[in-house]
Amino acid sequence: MTTYDQAGPVGGPWSGGASGQPPGEPPAPPPPPPPAPAIAPMGRFLGREGAFFGMLVRGNIFMLLTLGIYRFWLTTDIRRYLWGNTEIAGDTFEYTGTAKELLIGFLLAIVLLLPLNAVIYVGTLVPSILPYAGTVGFLGFTLLGQFAFYRARRYRLTRTVYRGVRLFQTGSAVRYAIVASLWGIAILLTFGLLYPWAAANLERYKMRNTHFGNLSGSFTGSGTSLFFRGILIWLVTLAPVAFVVIGAMFAIDWTTLADLVEADDLEKAFENFGTRNPAMVAALGFFIGSLVWAAVVGGLLYPIFRAIAMRWWISGVQIGPIKATSSVRNGQVYWVYFRYILLTMAMGIAFSAFAGMFFGLFASFFGGAEAFTTKFSQSMSVQIIAYAAGVFGYAIFLLATSVLYQTAVAFRFWRLSFETTAFSGLEVLDSVIAAGEKSGVFGEGLADALDVGGF
């Protein structure tokens, strides 16, 4: 009697047994292996805005109580939260940096920066000791800022672990600083027209020196493609400013301008300058108008450019065969900024109401606003208390502004950048070999001291 299972008859003529195989027939092919589980192509972010906001509020309260020292612990908590809630292919990232490392790096940076600031300060006060101290200081800190940015990126990468494998960065921070500074000058001279090629060149250098285990990074984005995507925005916002500035260069009477600079009576010199050079006065008016136009129109169109740049940058990033493709929409970026503006307005109204109520309560202790004004003008202690309250309130306002921006903008863009990105080539993750070592803490501390760092 022949029995059956799911694949066919058991013990019958097609069972593949020695006695059941018909003569001259090839053996039956084995069944195909079960398909491998699909890897999720989209990134995910698991964090919640409310939890992030609460962490920022608590951290900023501790910062206020510790006069800012707690910020190293807050920065570490922020990174651990963002890294730990960012998921690709079912696994999240891990941030292994510590607050102690950030504090040590900051102290090392301060040891370097204090003498430099002292030298520039003395050179500014006594030009004969160090001529052009201000210019030299500006250029020096520009280079130092770019150097710190690259070293800070190296630190953050080497403290980022995914699937037990560390990311790391090679390359020269000095070379990056020089190239980035030269690109910055070129961008200023061309009113931003060369920005796409500058961004592409710097991203290629950073990604070429970015590694995940034995996989090396690359950047496939083109400066030309970014240029054509954003050229209309540039023509509408910055082209009028460039046109007015170039026109003013031909309208300047350089002799009159030199007399204005060397004049002892500036008021009379300005009157003569306007009389002798009316074209320059008109050009100055057009220049101010073009700046107002650029600020208003640029603010309205900036979210579109931000979305264009996000799609261009994310879609150009590649690690080995792993490639990202962004589908972020202009409307999503607009909503982030529009919501932030609404929240900022609400916070401003709330702070104004609170400040007015506090002033009213404070003045009532002195018998009213008029009595308080009299006491304030006569008593040093009242002045000290009032100024201290004002400084304390201003510090709270700044911290609240920072919390609002990080929650409503930075946090939202972090989540948006992953949730709108699809990944291909993730199968290689199972064969990545660990490599790389931790970098020093100086670069991160220098970036923090110069305020050029980030998450």
GROMACS .gro file of C-alpha atoms in nm:
model
  455
    1MET     CA    1   0.000   0.000   0.000
    2THR     CA    2   0.135   0.344  -0.088
    3THR     CA    3   0.116   0.633   0.162
    4TYR     CA    4   0.156   1.003   0.096
    5ASP     CA    5   0.309   1.304   0.261
    6GLN     CA    6   0.319   1.670   0.151
    7ALA     CA    7   0.593   1.610  -0.107
    8GLY     CA    8   0.435   1.304  -0.274
    9PRO     CA    9   0.397   0.929  -0.231
   10VAL     CA   10   0.614   0.758   0.029
   11GLY     CA   11   0.751   0.414  -0.062
   12GLY     CA   12   0.589   0.426  -0.405
   13PRO     CA   13   0.755   0.438  -0.745
   14TRP     CA   14   0.839   0.815  -0.723
   15SER     CA   15   0.981   0.811  -0.375
   16GLY     CA   16   1.339   0.804  -0.499
   17GLY     CA   17   1.421   0.470  -0.334
   18ALA     CA   18   1.653   0.219  -0.497
   19SER     CA   19   1.367  -0.013  -0.587
   20GLY     CA   20   1.119   0.264  -0.671
   21GLN     CA   21   1.314   0.465  -0.934
   22PRO     CA   22   1.201   0.376  -1.288
   23PRO     CA   23   1.485   0.254  -1.511
   24GLY     CA   24   1.652   0.523  -1.720
   25GLU     CA   25   1.483   0.814  -1.539
   26PRO     CA   26   1.707   1.084  -1.379
   27PRO     CA   27   1.677   1.128  -1.002
   28ALA     CA   28   1.422   1.382  -0.889
   29PRO     CA   29   1.579   1.725  -0.807
   30PRO     CA   30   1.589   1.815  -0.439
   31PRO     CA   31   1.331   2.067  -0.322
   32PRO     CA   32   1.452   2.431  -0.328
   33PRO     CA   33   1.575   2.571   0.005
   34PRO     CA   34   1.331   2.796   0.191
   35PRO     CA   35   1.371   3.166   0.101
   36ALA     CA   36   1.588   3.374   0.333
   37PRO     CA   37   1.395   3.619   0.548
   38ALA     CA   38   1.360   3.954   0.374
   39ILE     CA   39   1.567   4.244   0.506
   40ALA     CA   40   1.362   4.556   0.570
   41PRO     CA   41   1.471   4.807   0.300
   42MET     CA   42   1.354   5.116   0.491
   43GLY     CA   43   1.522   5.267   0.793
   44ARG     CA   44   1.319   5.314   1.111
   45PHE     CA   45   1.336   5.543   1.409
   46LEU     CA   46   1.183   5.409   1.730
   47GLY     CA   47   1.223   5.714   1.954
   48ARG     CA   48   0.937   5.929   2.082
   49GLU     CA   49   0.938   6.306   2.076
   50GLY     CA   50   0.786   6.331   2.425
   51ALA     CA   51   1.060   6.118   2.581
   52PHE     CA   52   1.328   6.317   2.399
   53PHE     CA   53   1.173   6.646   2.511
   54GLY     CA   54   1.161   6.529   2.874
   55MET     CA   55   1.527   6.426   2.860
   56LEU     CA   56   1.622   6.770   2.726
   57VAL     CA   57   1.421   6.953   2.992
   58ARG     CA   58   1.582   6.755   3.275
   59GLY     CA   59   1.926   6.794   3.123
   60ASN     CA   60   1.892   7.169   3.078
   61ILE     CA   61   1.774   7.211   3.438
   62PHE     CA   62   2.088   7.031   3.554
   63MET     CA   63   2.293   7.249   3.318
   64LEU     CA   64   2.146   7.558   3.478
   65LEU     CA   65   2.220   7.429   3.827
   66THR     CA   66   2.579   7.327   3.738
   67LEU     CA   67   2.654   7.643   3.533
   68GLY     CA   68   2.678   7.446   3.211
   69ILE     CA   69   2.904   7.159   3.324
   70TYR     CA   70   2.626   6.901   3.285
   71ARG     CA   71   2.612   6.959   2.908
   72PHE     CA   72   2.870   6.685   2.849
   73TRP     CA   73   2.640   6.433   3.016
   74LEU     CA   74   2.338   6.571   2.830
   75THR     CA   75   2.518   6.545   2.495
   76THR     CA   76   2.606   6.182   2.573
   77ASP     CA   77   2.245   6.104   2.668
   78ILE     CA   78   2.117   6.265   2.347
   79ARG     CA   79   2.351   6.061   2.130
   80ARG     CA   80   2.274   5.736   2.308
   81TYR     CA   81   1.902   5.800   2.266
   82LEU     CA   82   1.927   5.885   1.895
   83TRP     CA   83   2.173   5.610   1.808
   84GLY     CA   84   1.991   5.348   2.014
   85ASN     CA   85   1.656   5.421   1.849
   86THR     CA   86   1.782   5.426   1.491
   87GLU     CA   87   1.721   5.092   1.322
   88ILE     CA   88   1.846   4.956   0.990
   89ALA     CA   89   1.780   4.596   0.883
   90GLY     CA   90   1.633   4.513   1.222
   91ASP     CA   91   1.935   4.626   1.428
   92THR     CA   92   1.997   4.955   1.609
   93PHE     CA   93   2.315   5.154   1.651
   94GLU     CA   94   2.511   5.192   1.975
   95TYR     CA   95   2.693   5.502   2.095
   96THR     CA   96   2.988   5.412   2.319
   97GLY     CA   97   3.125   5.757   2.399
   98THR     CA   98   3.120   5.889   2.754
   99ALA     CA   99   3.066   6.228   2.918
  100LYS     CA  100   3.409   6.200   3.079
  101GLU     CA  101   3.571   6.184   2.735
  102LEU     CA  102   3.385   6.496   2.623
  103LEU     CA  103   3.485   6.684   2.937
  104ILE     CA  104   3.854   6.590   2.899
  105GLY     CA  105   3.852   6.690   2.532
  106PHE     CA  106   3.693   7.024   2.615
  107LEU     CA  107   3.952   7.099   2.885
  108LEU     CA  108   4.236   7.013   2.646
  109ALA     CA  109   4.085   7.246   2.385
  110ILE     CA  110   4.055   7.531   2.635
  111VAL     CA  111   4.425   7.490   2.723
  112LEU     CA  112   4.502   7.545   2.354
  113LEU     CA  113   4.255   7.825   2.287
  114LEU     CA  114   4.325   8.049   2.586
  115PRO     CA  115   4.682   8.142   2.481
  116LEU     CA  116   4.569   8.195   2.120
  117ASN     CA  117   4.290   8.427   2.231
  118ALA     CA  118   4.529   8.615   2.459
  119VAL     CA  119   4.779   8.671   2.177
  120ILE     CA  120   4.509   8.796   1.938
  121TYR     CA  121   4.361   9.021   2.207
  122VAL     CA  122   4.698   9.181   2.283
  123GLY     CA  123   4.772   9.219   1.913
  124THR     CA  124   4.440   9.394   1.861
  125LEU     CA  125   4.505   9.638   2.146
  126VAL     CA  126   4.868   9.700   2.046
  127PRO     CA  127   4.888   9.668   1.664
  128SER     CA  128   5.264   9.734   1.664
  129ILE     CA  129   5.322   9.399   1.840
  130LEU     CA  130   5.109   9.190   1.603
  131PRO     CA  131   4.990   9.372   1.290
  132TYR     CA  132   4.659   9.260   1.142
  133ALA     CA  133   4.584   9.054   1.452
  134GLY     CA  134   4.211   9.057   1.384
  135THR     CA  135   4.248   8.928   1.030
  136VAL     CA  136   4.503   8.666   1.130
  137GLY     CA  137   4.282   8.558   1.418
  138PHE     CA  138   3.975   8.526   1.194
  139LEU     CA  139   4.160   8.315   0.938
  140GLY     CA  140   4.325   8.107   1.209
  141PHE     CA  141   3.999   8.029   1.386
  142THR     CA  142   3.832   7.950   1.053
  143LEU     CA  143   4.097   7.687   0.981
  144LEU     CA  144   4.084   7.563   1.339
  145GLY     CA  145   3.705   7.531   1.322
  146GLN     CA  146   3.719   7.314   1.009
  147PHE     CA  147   3.999   7.107   1.165
  148ALA     CA  148   3.788   7.057   1.478
  149PHE     CA  149   3.482   6.961   1.272
  150TYR     CA  150   3.670   6.681   1.094
  151ARG     CA  151   3.828   6.551   1.414
  152ALA     CA  152   3.493   6.560   1.595
  153ARG     CA  153   3.339   6.354   1.315
  154ARG     CA  154   3.619   6.103   1.358
  155TYR     CA  155   3.546   6.080   1.730
  156ARG     CA  156   3.173   6.024   1.681
  157LEU     CA  157   3.228   5.757   1.417
  158THR     CA  158   3.470   5.559   1.630
  159ARG     CA  159   3.214   5.568   1.914
  160THR     CA  160   2.942   5.434   1.683
  161VAL     CA  161   2.892   5.056   1.676
  162TYR     CA  162   2.648   4.863   1.458
  163ARG     CA  163   2.610   4.485   1.483
  164GLY     CA  164   2.922   4.475   1.696
  165VAL     CA  165   3.132   4.645   1.424
  166ARG     CA  166   3.282   4.991   1.476
  167LEU     CA  167   3.273   5.274   1.224
  168PHE     CA  168   3.589   5.481   1.187
  169GLN     CA  169   3.745   5.758   0.981
  170THR     CA  170   4.085   5.808   0.822
  171GLY     CA  171   4.221   6.104   0.626
  172SER     CA  172   4.394   6.427   0.723
  173ALA     CA  173   4.208   6.687   0.930
  174VAL     CA  174   4.466   6.950   0.825
  175ARG     CA  175   4.402   6.887   0.456
  176TYR     CA  176   4.027   6.898   0.509
  177ALA     CA  177   4.054   7.227   0.701
  178ILE     CA  178   4.257   7.394   0.424
  179VAL     CA  179   4.033   7.271   0.142
  180ALA     CA  180   3.712   7.355   0.329
  181SER     CA  181   3.837   7.708   0.410
  182LEU     CA  182   3.934   7.771   0.047
  183TRP     CA  183   3.595   7.649  -0.068
  184GLY     CA  184   3.435   7.882   0.188
  185ILE     CA  185   3.615   8.182   0.039
  186ALA     CA  186   3.509   8.076  -0.312
  187ILE     CA  187   3.146   8.043  -0.199
  188LEU     CA  188   3.150   8.395  -0.052
  189LEU     CA  189   3.309   8.548  -0.363
  190THR     CA  190   3.049   8.383  -0.591
  191PHE     CA  191   2.751   8.460  -0.363
  192GLY     CA  192   2.693   8.090  -0.300
  193LEU     CA  193   2.703   7.983  -0.664
  194LEU     CA  194   2.989   7.736  -0.607
  195TYR     CA  195   2.827   7.575  -0.303
  196PRO     CA  196   2.711   7.257  -0.488
  197TRP     CA  197   3.063   7.171  -0.605
  198ALA     CA  198   3.211   7.257  -0.265
  199ALA     CA  199   2.961   7.033  -0.089
  200ALA     CA  200   3.021   6.745  -0.331
  201ASN     CA  201   3.400   6.774  -0.303
  202LEU     CA  202   3.400   6.779   0.078
  203GLU     CA  203   3.146   6.496   0.105
  204ARG     CA  204   3.355   6.280  -0.129
  205TYR     CA  205   3.660   6.332   0.091
  206LYS     CA  206   3.470   6.255   0.412
  207MET     CA  207   3.297   5.945   0.276
  208ARG     CA  208   3.609   5.816   0.102
  209ASN     CA  209   3.773   5.811   0.444
  210THR     CA  210   3.470   5.663   0.624
  211HIS     CA  211   3.478   5.291   0.699
  212PHE     CA  212   3.246   5.032   0.850
  213GLY     CA  213   3.466   4.740   0.942
  214ASN     CA  214   3.629   4.628   0.617
  215LEU     CA  215   3.382   4.824   0.403
  216SER     CA  216   3.485   5.167   0.271
  217GLY     CA  217   3.252   5.455   0.200
  218SER     CA  218   3.202   5.663  -0.111
  219PHE     CA  219   2.989   5.954  -0.224
  220THR     CA  220   2.824   5.941  -0.566
  221GLY     CA  221   2.646   6.277  -0.556
  222SER     CA  222   2.739   6.529  -0.823
  223GLY     CA  223   2.786   6.900  -0.768
  224THR     CA  224   2.643   6.967  -1.112
  225SER     CA  225   2.321   6.779  -1.033
  226LEU     CA  226   2.275   6.975  -0.709
  227PHE     CA  227   2.347   7.298  -0.898
  228PHE     CA  228   2.071   7.241  -1.153
  229ARG     CA  229   1.828   7.132  -0.882
  230GLY     CA  230   1.879   7.453  -0.687
  231ILE     CA  231   1.970   7.711  -0.951
  232LEU     CA  232   1.617   7.860  -0.964
  233ILE     CA  233   1.625   7.923  -0.589
  234TRP     CA  234   1.964   8.095  -0.624
  235LEU     CA  235   1.841   8.311  -0.913
  236VAL     CA  236   1.539   8.425  -0.713
  237THR     CA  237   1.717   8.493  -0.382
  238LEU     CA  238   2.089   8.568  -0.423
  239ALA     CA  239   2.122   8.675  -0.787
  240PRO     CA  240   1.968   9.020  -0.714
  241VAL     CA  241   2.225   9.073  -0.435
  242ALA     CA  242   2.511   8.974  -0.667
  243PHE     CA  243   2.380   9.201  -0.942
  244VAL     CA  244   2.354   9.501  -0.708
  245VAL     CA  245   2.701   9.445  -0.558
  246ILE     CA  246   2.866   9.412  -0.900
  247GLY     CA  247   2.685   9.722  -1.020
  248ALA     CA  248   2.793   9.914  -0.710
  249MET     CA  249   3.157   9.825  -0.780
  250PHE     CA  250   3.134  10.026  -1.103
  251ALA     CA  251   2.938  10.308  -0.936
  252ILE     CA  252   3.194  10.375  -0.662
  253ASP     CA  253   3.403  10.691  -0.687
  254TRP     CA  254   3.714  10.548  -0.522
  255THR     CA  255   3.874  10.889  -0.471
  256THR     CA  256   3.571  11.016  -0.281
  257LEU     CA  257   3.557  10.696  -0.081
  258ALA     CA  258   3.922  10.733   0.018
  259ASP     CA  259   3.853  11.089   0.134
  260LEU     CA  260   3.561  10.960   0.340
  261VAL     CA  261   3.778  10.702   0.514
  262GLU     CA  262   4.049  10.958   0.598
  263ALA     CA  263   3.814  11.242   0.695
  264ASP     CA  264   3.817  11.388   1.046
  265ASP     CA  265   3.462  11.526   1.027
  266LEU     CA  266   3.259  11.220   0.926
  267GLU     CA  267   2.925  11.402   0.916
  268LYS     CA  268   3.052  11.659   0.666
  269ALA     CA  269   3.237  11.390   0.472
  270PHE     CA  270   2.916  11.189   0.433
  271GLU     CA  271   2.734  11.496   0.301
  272ASN     CA  272   3.009  11.556   0.045
  273PHE     CA  273   3.015  11.188  -0.047
  274GLY     CA  274   2.642  11.186  -0.120
  275THR     CA  275   2.666  11.504  -0.326
  276ARG     CA  276   2.967  11.393  -0.532
  277ASN     CA  277   2.862  11.033  -0.577
  278PRO     CA  278   2.481  11.001  -0.604
  279ALA     CA  279   2.509  10.674  -0.799
  280MET     CA  280   2.680  10.512  -0.502
  281VAL     CA  281   2.409  10.634  -0.265
  282ALA     CA  282   2.144  10.487  -0.494
  283ALA     CA  283   2.340  10.161  -0.517
  284LEU     CA  284   2.354  10.146  -0.138
  285GLY     CA  285   1.976  10.176  -0.123
  286PHE     CA  286   1.936   9.899  -0.380
  287PHE     CA  287   2.181   9.685  -0.185
  288ILE     CA  288   1.982   9.719   0.137
  289GLY     CA  289   1.664   9.639  -0.054
  290SER     CA  290   1.823   9.331  -0.212
  291LEU     CA  291   1.930   9.204   0.130
  292VAL     CA  292   1.574   9.242   0.260
  293TRP     CA  293   1.446   9.060  -0.049
  294ALA     CA  294   1.699   8.779  -0.005
  295ALA     CA  295   1.608   8.739   0.364
  296VAL     CA  296   1.232   8.722   0.301
  297VAL     CA  297   1.230   8.512  -0.016
  298GLY     CA  298   1.520   8.297   0.105
  299GLY     CA  299   1.333   8.220   0.425
  300LEU     CA  300   1.026   8.113   0.228
  301LEU     CA  301   1.222   7.894  -0.016
  302TYR     CA  302   1.482   7.755   0.225
  303PRO     CA  303   1.273   7.445   0.317
  304ILE     CA  304   1.265   7.348  -0.051
  305PHE     CA  305   1.642   7.378  -0.074
  306ARG     CA  306   1.679   7.181   0.251
  307ALA     CA  307   1.467   6.900   0.105
  308ILE     CA  308   1.666   6.906  -0.222
  309ALA     CA  309   1.996   6.892  -0.032
  310MET     CA  310   1.872   6.609   0.194
  311ARG     CA  311   1.766   6.393  -0.102
  312TRP     CA  312   2.091   6.469  -0.285
  313TRP     CA  313   2.317   6.398   0.012
  314ILE     CA  314   2.145   6.085   0.147
  315SER     CA  315   2.109   5.933  -0.200
  316GLY     CA  316   2.480   5.989  -0.263
  317VAL     CA  317   2.603   5.808   0.050
  318GLN     CA  318   2.734   5.455   0.000
  319ILE     CA  319   2.918   5.209   0.227
  320GLY     CA  320   3.060   4.923   0.021
  321PRO     CA  321   2.762   4.788  -0.178
  322ILE     CA  322   2.512   4.939   0.068
  323LYS     CA  323   2.339   5.236  -0.093
  324ALA     CA  324   2.079   5.476   0.043
  325THR     CA  325   1.796   5.643  -0.149
  326SER     CA  326   1.597   5.928   0.005
  327SER     CA  327   1.232   6.000  -0.073
  328VAL     CA  328   1.181   6.297   0.162
  329ARG     CA  329   0.920   6.539   0.028
  330ASN     CA  330   0.922   6.918   0.025
  331GLY     CA  331   0.598   6.929   0.222
  332GLN     CA  332   0.746   6.724   0.504
  333VAL     CA  333   1.033   6.969   0.544
  334TYR     CA  334   0.798   7.268   0.527
  335TRP     CA  335   0.584   7.119   0.804
  336VAL     CA  336   0.888   7.082   1.032
  337TYR     CA  337   0.973   7.452   1.001
  338PHE     CA  338   0.612   7.574   1.005
  339ARG     CA  339   0.542   7.380   1.325
  340TYR     CA  340   0.862   7.517   1.479
  341ILE     CA  341   0.759   7.875   1.398
  342LEU     CA  342   0.416   7.822   1.557
  343LEU     CA  343   0.572   7.671   1.869
  344THR     CA  344   0.826   7.955   1.889
  345MET     CA  345   0.550   8.214   1.870
  346ALA     CA  346   0.354   8.034   2.140
  347MET     CA  347   0.662   8.014   2.361
  348GLY     CA  348   0.734   8.385   2.310
  349ILE     CA  349   0.381   8.478   2.411
  350ALA     CA  350   0.400   8.253   2.718
  351PHE     CA  351   0.736   8.399   2.825
  352SER     CA  352   0.614   8.755   2.775
  353ALA     CA  353   0.308   8.687   2.988
  354PHE     CA  354   0.519   8.518   3.256
  355ALA     CA  355   0.774   8.803   3.257
  356GLY     CA  356   0.498   9.062   3.293
  357MET     CA  357   0.337   8.869   3.577
  358PHE     CA  358   0.673   8.825   3.750
  359PHE     CA  359   0.753   9.195   3.718
  360GLY     CA  360   0.412   9.283   3.860
  361LEU     CA  361   0.460   9.055   4.160
  362PHE     CA  362   0.816   9.181   4.209
  363ALA     CA  363   0.708   9.546   4.195
  364SER     CA  364   0.419   9.484   4.434
  365PHE     CA  365   0.668   9.410   4.712
  366PHE     CA  366   0.782   9.775   4.681
  367GLY     CA  367   0.434   9.920   4.667
  368GLY     CA  368   0.384   9.928   4.291
  369ALA     CA  369   0.575  10.003   3.971
  370GLU     CA  370   0.638  10.369   4.055
  371ALA     CA  371   0.775  10.287   4.399
  372PHE     CA  372   0.988  10.012   4.250
  373THR     CA  373   1.134  10.255   3.994
  374THR     CA  374   1.224  10.495   4.275
  375LYS     CA  375   1.383  10.217   4.482
  376PHE     CA  376   1.569  10.089   4.179
  377SER     CA  377   1.728  10.428   4.113
  378GLN     CA  378   1.829  10.474   4.479
  379SER     CA  379   1.925  10.127   4.605
  380MET     CA  380   2.222   9.926   4.481
  381SER     CA  381   2.085   9.604   4.634
  382VAL     CA  382   1.757   9.641   4.444
  383GLN     CA  383   1.952   9.691   4.122
  384ILE     CA  384   2.157   9.379   4.186
  385ILE     CA  385   1.845   9.172   4.256
  386ALA     CA  386   1.670   9.307   3.946
  387TYR     CA  387   1.970   9.246   3.718
  388ALA     CA  388   2.020   8.896   3.862
  389ALA     CA  389   1.654   8.814   3.800
  390GLY     CA  390   1.686   8.945   3.444
  391VAL     CA  391   1.999   8.739   3.373
  392PHE     CA  392   1.837   8.429   3.523
  393GLY     CA  393   1.523   8.479   3.315
  394TYR     CA  394   1.730   8.535   2.999
  395ALA     CA  395   1.927   8.214   3.065
  396ILE     CA  396   1.603   8.020   3.104
  397PHE     CA  397   1.473   8.170   2.780
  398LEU     CA  398   1.788   8.068   2.591
  399LEU     CA  399   1.772   7.714   2.728
  400ALA     CA  400   1.403   7.688   2.644
  401THR     CA  401   1.477   7.808   2.290
  402SER     CA  402   1.748   7.544   2.256
  403VAL     CA  403   1.517   7.269   2.384
  404LEU     CA  404   1.244   7.374   2.144
  405TYR     CA  405   1.479   7.378   1.843
  406GLN     CA  406   1.638   7.043   1.923
  407THR     CA  407   1.297   6.881   1.974
  408ALA     CA  408   1.096   7.043   1.696
  409VAL     CA  409   1.368   7.066   1.427
  410ALA     CA  410   1.682   6.859   1.494
  411PHE     CA  411   1.496   6.558   1.636
  412ARG     CA  412   1.234   6.569   1.359
  413PHE     CA  413   1.495   6.586   1.084
  414TRP     CA  414   1.687   6.296   1.237
  415ARG     CA  415   1.371   6.083   1.236
  416LEU     CA  416   1.266   6.204   0.891
  417SER     CA  417   1.605   6.130   0.736
  418PHE     CA  418   1.584   5.762   0.833
  419GLU     CA  419   1.213   5.698   0.787
  420THR     CA  420   1.222   5.827   0.427
  421THR     CA  421   1.538   5.637   0.327
  422ALA     CA  422   1.547   5.300   0.153
  423PHE     CA  423   1.860   5.082   0.160
  424SER     CA  424   1.990   4.829  -0.090
  425GLY     CA  425   2.279   4.584  -0.063
  426LEU     CA  426   2.215   4.509   0.304
  427GLU     CA  427   2.294   4.140   0.250
  428VAL     CA  428   2.664   4.223   0.289
  429LEU     CA  429   2.609   4.304   0.658
  430ASP     CA  430   2.643   3.937   0.750
  431SER     CA  431   3.001   3.923   0.615
  432VAL     CA  432   3.148   4.249   0.749
  433ILE     CA  433   3.481   4.208   0.933
  434ALA     CA  434   3.553   4.435   1.229
  435ALA     CA  435   3.836   4.690   1.196
  436GLY     CA  436   3.940   5.031   1.326
  437GLU     CA  437   4.023   5.171   1.668
  438LYS     CA  438   3.897   5.450   1.890
  439SER     CA  439   4.030   5.800   1.821
  440GLY     CA  440   4.136   6.061   2.076
  441VAL     CA  441   3.901   6.303   2.247
  442PHE     CA  442   4.076   6.630   2.157
  443GLY     CA  443   3.887   6.690   1.832
  444GLU     CA  444   3.543   6.664   1.989
  445GLY     CA  445   3.641   6.898   2.271
  446LEU     CA  446   3.786   7.152   2.028
  447ALA     CA  447   3.465   7.143   1.820
  448ASP     CA  448   3.263   7.197   2.138
  449ALA     CA  449   3.481   7.490   2.246
  450LEU     CA  450   3.451   7.651   1.902
  451ASP     CA  451   3.080   7.568   1.874
  452VAL     CA  452   3.118   7.382   1.544
  453GLY     CA  453   2.999   7.042   1.666
  454GLY     CA  454   2.659   6.879   1.666
  455PHE     CA  455   2.482   6.562   1.771
   0.00000   0.00000   0.00000
